[in-house]
């Protein structure tokens, strides 16, 4: 096994129920180092839950989730340390509302990683530059557009030097004209070799950036393939129906 | 964007007919008020309450100094009492939000108890029961402590409301960055929660201030107690109560104004946050 084949995220026979709903049904999935895996599927298919389970924002009923070969700790300091190594980007940005954009990027490195204030600020400015919101550094999140907030949120996750990034529908809350700027940042990140697990409805993005597309429906992984194969010749009827429903209008 | 007042939210802008009706109602109300004032002043005059002997002593410096000393004690008791109730309330709120069931139940019990029992009972407890245990308290603490205890449950619930009002995404974001519960609370949740509850805390300060008027029960020389001393000195009940009431109203009015201003500032910040989310 070469360095690049090493799995970063590994799910083995993961099950989860919300009451009667079998929201994750025997999910097994591997994301290798540097790989970009995009999860698509109708709403309610369990894709967000899957994404959130990877850093244990959702607990699972059975099965196993490994990060960099280690099982996800269940609680306490170990779990927090593991989460610090996994970046997460949310649908609703969730920037800390009482802090400036710059503080949003420095607060966790200073509090959690014990980075010096000065170092954290330099790194934060570098990252804000990279995602193109450096000029907004001293504003509070509410003063930014949705696209700017989401790019800042990506930078906040990157400030922790994560080993992998989770994106939970990062563009679903955005006005259409702002989706592109966020996807561009994500595509850049993919090109730089970041390991990424992305839940999204942006099919063009999936086609261009993904190494692998995972199609989920009813809590199951129905199909898993390269983007060319999946979008060109979907094998399952459910995937065909889903894709045709997107292009129907 | 201009944030509208409550009135703008509750009612649509009045039309010409409604405006005329409002004008008539205003005129009527003013007339009624003037009549009431006239009756009161006339009654004062008829019963001799406007007589010189009821008002002359307000020209003396000693009267005002005496009232001022009382006022100072009142303010001291209110500030100390509030500070203690905020601290106790914070602890109770933390207790009520713990995972540990025993802590949670204990905190909930204390909160409900202090919210349910009238302040006066706590004062009698500190006045009559506590001294029997040999715990020697000055008059100041005999009024301040019960006022603080009586308020702490309400403060705890106000703070809890603020904590619950912070969107849960804030917590999830912090968790995903590797925060653990305690630091997450102090660094991310509480600084946002406190902004929601400052108006309620100031309202509670007003209530504590009003509760301190029971100080005369424990012979603590607050504004009310000193007013009572003046009353027996000069045999002038109405005029002195009137002046003291005005002083209380002024202080509480200022506090409420402060609360309004803070609330409006918070709302503006909050509205901007929500519209962007």
PDB file of N, CA, C and O in Angstrom, chain B residues 58-103:
ATOM      1  N   UNK B  58     -38.256  70.805  53.568  1.00  0.00           N
ATOM      2  CA  UNK B  58     -37.519  70.447  52.345  1.00  0.00           C
ATOM      3  C   UNK B  58     -36.559  71.550  51.936  1.00  0.00           C
ATOM      4  O   UNK B  58     -35.716  71.351  51.069  1.00  0.00           O
ATOM      5  N   UNK B  59     -36.688  72.732  52.558  1.00  0.00           N
ATOM      6  CA  UNK B  59     -35.751  73.820  52.288  1.00  0.00           C
ATOM      7  C   UNK B  59     -34.464  73.664  53.089  1.00  0.00           C
ATOM      8  O   UNK B  59     -33.483  74.357  52.859  1.00  0.00           O
ATOM      9  N   UNK B  60     -34.469  72.726  54.037  1.00  0.00           N
ATOM     10  CA  UNK B  60     -33.278  72.562  54.887  1.00  0.00           C
ATOM     11  C   UNK B  60     -32.311  71.542  54.287  1.00  0.00           C
ATOM     12  O   UNK B  60     -32.727  70.491  53.790  1.00  0.00           O
ATOM     13  N   UNK B  61     -31.030  71.845  54.391  1.00  0.00           N
ATOM     14  CA  UNK B  61     -30.013  70.961  53.836  1.00  0.00           C
ATOM     15  C   UNK B  61     -30.027  69.610  54.550  1.00  0.00           C
ATOM     16  O   UNK B  61     -29.843  68.564  53.935  1.00  0.00           O
ATOM     17  N   UNK B  62     -30.245  69.648  55.874  1.00  0.00           N
ATOM     18  CA  UNK B  62     -30.180  68.407  56.660  1.00  0.00           C
ATOM     19  C   UNK B  62     -31.208  67.382  56.169  1.00  0.00           C
ATOM     20  O   UNK B  62     -30.928  66.187  56.150  1.00  0.00           O
ATOM     21  N   UNK B  63     -32.369  67.855  55.765  1.00  0.00           N
ATOM     22  CA  UNK B  63     -33.393  66.942  55.256  1.00  0.00           C
ATOM     23  C   UNK B  63     -32.857  66.172  54.063  1.00  0.00           C
ATOM     24  O   UNK B  63     -32.947  64.943  53.986  1.00  0.00           O
ATOM     25  N   UNK B  64     -32.279  66.934  53.140  1.00  0.00           N
ATOM     26  CA  UNK B  64     -31.784  66.299  51.905  1.00  0.00           C
ATOM     27  C   UNK B  64     -30.580  65.419  52.170  1.00  0.00           C
ATOM     28  O   UNK B  64     -30.405  64.380  51.533  1.00  0.00           O
ATOM     29  N   UNK B  65     -29.734  65.867  53.135  1.00  0.00           N
ATOM     30  CA  UNK B  65     -28.582  65.032  53.446  1.00  0.00           C
ATOM     31  C   UNK B  65     -29.046  63.694  54.019  1.00  0.00           C
ATOM     32  O   UNK B  65     -28.533  62.636  53.672  1.00  0.00           O
ATOM     33  N   UNK B  66     -30.062  63.780  54.887  1.00  0.00           N
ATOM     34  CA  UNK B  66     -30.602  62.563  55.507  1.00  0.00           C
ATOM     35  C   UNK B  66     -31.201  61.629  54.451  1.00  0.00           C
ATOM     36  O   UNK B  66     -30.932  60.420  54.443  1.00  0.00           O
ATOM     37  N   UNK B  67     -31.972  62.219  53.552  1.00  0.00           N
ATOM     38  CA  UNK B  67     -32.542  61.406  52.475  1.00  0.00           C
ATOM     39  C   UNK B  67     -31.440  60.867  51.565  1.00  0.00           C
ATOM     40  O   UNK B  67     -31.489  59.730  51.107  1.00  0.00           O
ATOM     41  N   UNK B  68     -30.442  61.693  51.313  1.00  0.00           N
ATOM     42  CA  UNK B  68     -29.315  61.290  50.462  1.00  0.00           C
ATOM     43  C   UNK B  68     -28.581  60.094  51.040  1.00  0.00           C
ATOM     44  O   UNK B  68     -28.234  59.150  50.327  1.00  0.00           O
ATOM     45  N   UNK B  69     -28.357  60.137  52.393  1.00  0.00           N
ATOM     46  CA  UNK B  69     -27.698  58.993  53.037  1.00  0.00           C
ATOM     47  C   UNK B  69     -28.513  57.728  52.840  1.00  0.00           C
ATOM     48  O   UNK B  69     -27.981  56.655  52.558  1.00  0.00           O
ATOM     49  N   UNK B  70     -29.822  57.876  52.995  1.00  0.00           N
ATOM     50  CA  UNK B  70     -30.711  56.731  52.787  1.00  0.00           C
ATOM     51  C   UNK B  70     -30.625  56.226  51.362  1.00  0.00           C
ATOM     52  O   UNK B  70     -30.519  55.020  51.114  1.00  0.00           O
ATOM     53  N   UNK B  71     -30.630  57.165  50.433  1.00  0.00           N
ATOM     54  CA  UNK B  71     -30.567  56.801  49.022  1.00  0.00           C
ATOM     55  C   UNK B  71     -29.282  56.029  48.721  1.00  0.00           C
ATOM     56  O   UNK B  71     -29.281  55.032  48.003  1.00  0.00           O
ATOM     57  N   UNK B  72     -28.176  56.512  49.338  1.00  0.00           N
ATOM     58  CA  UNK B  72     -26.892  55.853  49.125  1.00  0.00           C
ATOM     59  C   UNK B  72     -26.961  54.401  49.595  1.00  0.00           C
ATOM     60  O   UNK B  72     -26.513  53.482  48.891  1.00  0.00           O
ATOM     61  N   UNK B  73     -27.555  54.192  50.770  1.00  0.00           N
ATOM     62  CA  UNK B  73     -27.696  52.829  51.292  1.00  0.00           C
ATOM     63  C   UNK B  73     -28.567  51.989  50.356  1.00  0.00           C
ATOM     64  O   UNK B  73     -28.260  50.829  50.071  1.00  0.00           O
ATOM     65  N   UNK B  74     -29.664  52.593  49.883  1.00  0.00           N
ATOM     66  CA  UNK B  74     -30.544  51.888  48.952  1.00  0.00           C
ATOM     67  C   UNK B  74     -29.774  51.438  47.716  1.00  0.00           C
ATOM     68  O   UNK B  74     -29.860  50.279  47.292  1.00  0.00           O
ATOM     69  N   UNK B  75     -29.000  52.377  47.155  1.00  0.00           N
ATOM     70  CA  UNK B  75     -28.246  52.056  45.938  1.00  0.00           C
ATOM     71  C   UNK B  75     -27.209  50.978  46.235  1.00  0.00           C
ATOM     72  O   UNK B  75     -27.047  50.016  45.472  1.00  0.00           O
ATOM     73  N   UNK B  76     -26.521  51.124  47.377  1.00  0.00           N
ATOM     74  CA  UNK B  76     -25.526  50.112  47.764  1.00  0.00           C
ATOM     75  C   UNK B  76     -26.165  48.736  47.887  1.00  0.00           C
ATOM     76  O   UNK B  76     -25.660  47.742  47.361  1.00  0.00           O
ATOM     77  N   UNK B  77     -27.301  48.692  48.579  1.00  0.00           N
ATOM     78  CA  UNK B  77     -27.980  47.408  48.790  1.00  0.00           C
ATOM     79  C   UNK B  77     -28.437  46.826  47.451  1.00  0.00           C
ATOM     80  O   UNK B  77     -28.306  45.615  47.211  1.00  0.00           O
ATOM     81  N   UNK B  78     -28.963  47.702  46.582  1.00  0.00           N
ATOM     82  CA  UNK B  78     -29.467  47.206  45.293  1.00  0.00           C
ATOM     83  C   UNK B  78     -28.331  46.661  44.433  1.00  0.00           C
ATOM     84  O   UNK B  78     -28.450  45.587  43.829  1.00  0.00           O
ATOM     85  N   UNK B  79     -27.206  47.395  44.402  1.00  0.00           N
ATOM     86  CA  UNK B  79     -26.090  46.956  43.562  1.00  0.00           C
ATOM     87  C   UNK B  79     -25.467  45.682  44.132  1.00  0.00           C
ATOM     88  O   UNK B  79     -25.235  44.705  43.407  1.00  0.00           O
ATOM     89  N   UNK B  80     -25.221  45.686  45.456  1.00  0.00           N
ATOM     90  CA  UNK B  80     -24.635  44.494  46.074  1.00  0.00           C
ATOM     91  C   UNK B  80     -25.569  43.297  45.900  1.00  0.00           C
ATOM     92  O   UNK B  80     -25.144  42.208  45.515  1.00  0.00           O
ATOM     93  N   UNK B  81     -26.854  43.531  46.194  1.00  0.00           N
ATOM     94  CA  UNK B  81     -27.835  42.446  46.078  1.00  0.00           C
ATOM     95  C   UNK B  81     -27.902  41.902  44.666  1.00  0.00           C
ATOM     96  O   UNK B  81     -27.918  40.690  44.457  1.00  0.00           O
ATOM     97  N   UNK B  82     -27.927  42.794  43.681  1.00  0.00           N
ATOM     98  CA  UNK B  82     -27.989  42.346  42.291  1.00  0.00           C
ATOM     99  C   UNK B  82     -26.742  41.562  41.921  1.00  0.00           C
ATOM    100  O   UNK B  82     -26.830  40.515  41.279  1.00  0.00           O
ATOM    101  N   UNK B  83     -25.584  42.096  42.332  1.00  0.00           N
ATOM    102  CA  UNK B  83     -24.331  41.417  41.996  1.00  0.00           C
ATOM    103  C   UNK B  83     -24.353  39.995  42.551  1.00  0.00           C
ATOM    104  O   UNK B  83     -24.015  39.027  41.850  1.00  0.00           O
ATOM    105  N   UNK B  84     -24.795  39.861  43.817  1.00  0.00           N
ATOM    106  CA  UNK B  84     -24.854  38.526  44.417  1.00  0.00           C
ATOM    107  C   UNK B  84     -25.863  37.649  43.678  1.00  0.00           C
ATOM    108  O   UNK B  84     -25.603  36.478  43.373  1.00  0.00           O
ATOM    109  N   UNK B  85     -27.023  38.236  43.329  1.00  0.00           N
ATOM    110  CA  UNK B  85     -28.044  37.430  42.657  1.00  0.00           C
ATOM    111  C   UNK B  85     -27.589  37.028  41.253  1.00  0.00           C
ATOM    112  O   UNK B  85     -27.898  35.939  40.776  1.00  0.00           O
ATOM    113  N   UNK B  86     -26.822  37.889  40.591  1.00  0.00           N
ATOM    114  CA  UNK B  86     -26.309  37.533  39.267  1.00  0.00           C
ATOM    115  C   UNK B  86     -25.321  36.367  39.391  1.00  0.00           C
ATOM    116  O   UNK B  86     -25.345  35.428  38.602  1.00  0.00           O
ATOM    117  N   UNK B  87     -24.458  36.446  40.414  1.00  0.00           N
ATOM    118  CA  UNK B  87     -23.479  35.378  40.610  1.00  0.00           C
ATOM    119  C   UNK B  87     -24.176  34.064  40.951  1.00  0.00           C
ATOM    120  O   UNK B  87     -23.899  33.017  40.348  1.00  0.00           O
ATOM    121  N   UNK B  88     -25.107  34.122  41.918  1.00  0.00           N
ATOM    122  CA  UNK B  88     -25.856  32.909  42.292  1.00  0.00           C
ATOM    123  C   UNK B  88     -26.649  32.389  41.105  1.00  0.00           C
ATOM    124  O   UNK B  88     -26.683  31.185  40.825  1.00  0.00           O
ATOM    125  N   UNK B  89     -27.295  33.320  40.383  1.00  0.00           N
ATOM    126  CA  UNK B  89     -28.103  32.944  39.222  1.00  0.00           C
ATOM    127  C   UNK B  89     -27.256  32.256  38.171  1.00  0.00           C
ATOM    128  O   UNK B  89     -27.678  31.275  37.560  1.00  0.00           O
ATOM    129  N   UNK B  90     -26.037  32.761  37.982  1.00  0.00           N
ATOM    130  CA  UNK B  90     -25.140  32.142  37.006  1.00  0.00           C
ATOM    131  C   UNK B  90     -24.824  30.703  37.401  1.00  0.00           C
ATOM    132  O   UNK B  90     -24.919  29.777  36.584  1.00  0.00           O
ATOM    133  N   UNK B  91     -24.494  30.515  38.689  1.00  0.00           N
ATOM    134  CA  UNK B  91     -24.178  29.162  39.158  1.00  0.00           C
ATOM    135  C   UNK B  91     -25.370  28.234  38.986  1.00  0.00           C
ATOM    136  O   UNK B  91     -25.237  27.093  38.527  1.00  0.00           O
ATOM    137  N   UNK B  92     -26.565  28.727  39.343  1.00  0.00           N
ATOM    138  CA  UNK B  92     -27.774  27.900  39.224  1.00  0.00           C
ATOM    139  C   UNK B  92     -28.058  27.554  37.767  1.00  0.00           C
ATOM    140  O   UNK B  92     -28.455  26.437  37.440  1.00  0.00           O
ATOM    141  N   UNK B  93     -27.851  28.534  36.880  1.00  0.00           N
ATOM    142  CA  UNK B  93     -28.062  28.281  35.447  1.00  0.00           C
ATOM    143  C   UNK B  93     -27.098  27.198  34.959  1.00  0.00           C
ATOM    144  O   UNK B  93     -27.493  26.256  34.263  1.00  0.00           O
ATOM    145  N   UNK B  94     -25.823  27.321  35.377  1.00  0.00           N
ATOM    146  CA  UNK B  94     -24.839  26.304  34.994  1.00  0.00           C
ATOM    147  C   UNK B  94     -25.257  24.939  35.534  1.00  0.00           C
ATOM    148  O   UNK B  94     -25.160  23.931  34.834  1.00  0.00           O
ATOM    149  N   UNK B  95     -25.727  24.949  36.772  1.00  0.00           N
ATOM    150  CA  UNK B  95     -26.154  23.692  37.390  1.00  0.00           C
ATOM    151  C   UNK B  95     -27.311  23.074  36.625  1.00  0.00           C
ATOM    152  O   UNK B  95     -27.320  21.872  36.365  1.00  0.00           O
ATOM    153  N   UNK B  96     -28.260  23.918  36.233  1.00  0.00           N
ATOM    154  CA  UNK B  96     -29.458  23.398  35.578  1.00  0.00           C
ATOM    155  C   UNK B  96     -29.133  22.856  34.191  1.00  0.00           C
ATOM    156  O   UNK B  96     -29.872  22.038  33.651  1.00  0.00           O
ATOM    157  N   UNK B  97     -28.032  23.320  33.594  1.00  0.00           N
ATOM    158  CA  UNK B  97     -27.681  22.864  32.250  1.00  0.00           C
ATOM    159  C   UNK B  97     -26.652  21.730  32.267  1.00  0.00           C
ATOM    160  O   UNK B  97     -26.117  21.362  31.237  1.00  0.00           O
ATOM    161  N   UNK B  98     -26.382  21.179  33.475  1.00  0.00           N
ATOM    162  CA  UNK B  98     -25.401  20.091  33.560  1.00  0.00           C
ATOM    163  C   UNK B  98     -26.022  18.768  33.117  1.00  0.00           C
ATOM    164  O   UNK B  98     -27.230  18.581  33.190  1.00  0.00           O
ATOM    165  N   UNK B  99     -25.141  17.850  32.682  1.00  0.00           N
ATOM    166  CA  UNK B  99     -25.608  16.509  32.343  1.00  0.00           C
ATOM    167  C   UNK B  99     -25.879  15.711  33.613  1.00  0.00           C
ATOM    168  O   UNK B  99     -26.771  14.882  33.650  1.00  0.00           O
ATOM    169  N   UNK B 100     -25.090  16.015  34.658  1.00  0.00           N
ATOM    170  CA  UNK B 100     -25.245  15.332  35.941  1.00  0.00           C
ATOM    171  C   UNK B 100     -26.643  15.576  36.516  1.00  0.00           C
ATOM    172  O   UNK B 100     -27.039  16.704  36.772  1.00  0.00           O
ATOM    173  N   UNK B 101     -27.390  14.492  36.712  1.00  0.00           N
ATOM    174  CA  UNK B 101     -28.798  14.615  37.065  1.00  0.00           C
ATOM    175  C   UNK B 101     -28.980  15.248  38.441  1.00  0.00           C
ATOM    176  O   UNK B 101     -29.852  16.081  38.636  1.00  0.00           O
ATOM    177  N   UNK B 102     -28.135  14.859  39.385  1.00  0.00           N
ATOM    178  CA  UNK B 102     -28.266  15.363  40.754  1.00  0.00           C
ATOM    179  C   UNK B 102     -28.103  16.885  40.776  1.00  0.00           C
ATOM    180  O   UNK B 102     -28.907  17.615  41.362  1.00  0.00           O
ATOM    181  N   UNK B 103     -27.038  17.364  40.115  1.00  0.00           N
ATOM    182  CA  UNK B 103     -26.788  18.801  40.055  1.00  0.00           C
ATOM    183  C   UNK B 103     -27.966  19.527  39.410  1.00  0.00           C
ATOM    184  O   UNK B 103     -28.393  20.594  39.849  1.00  0.00           O
TER     185      UNK B 103
END
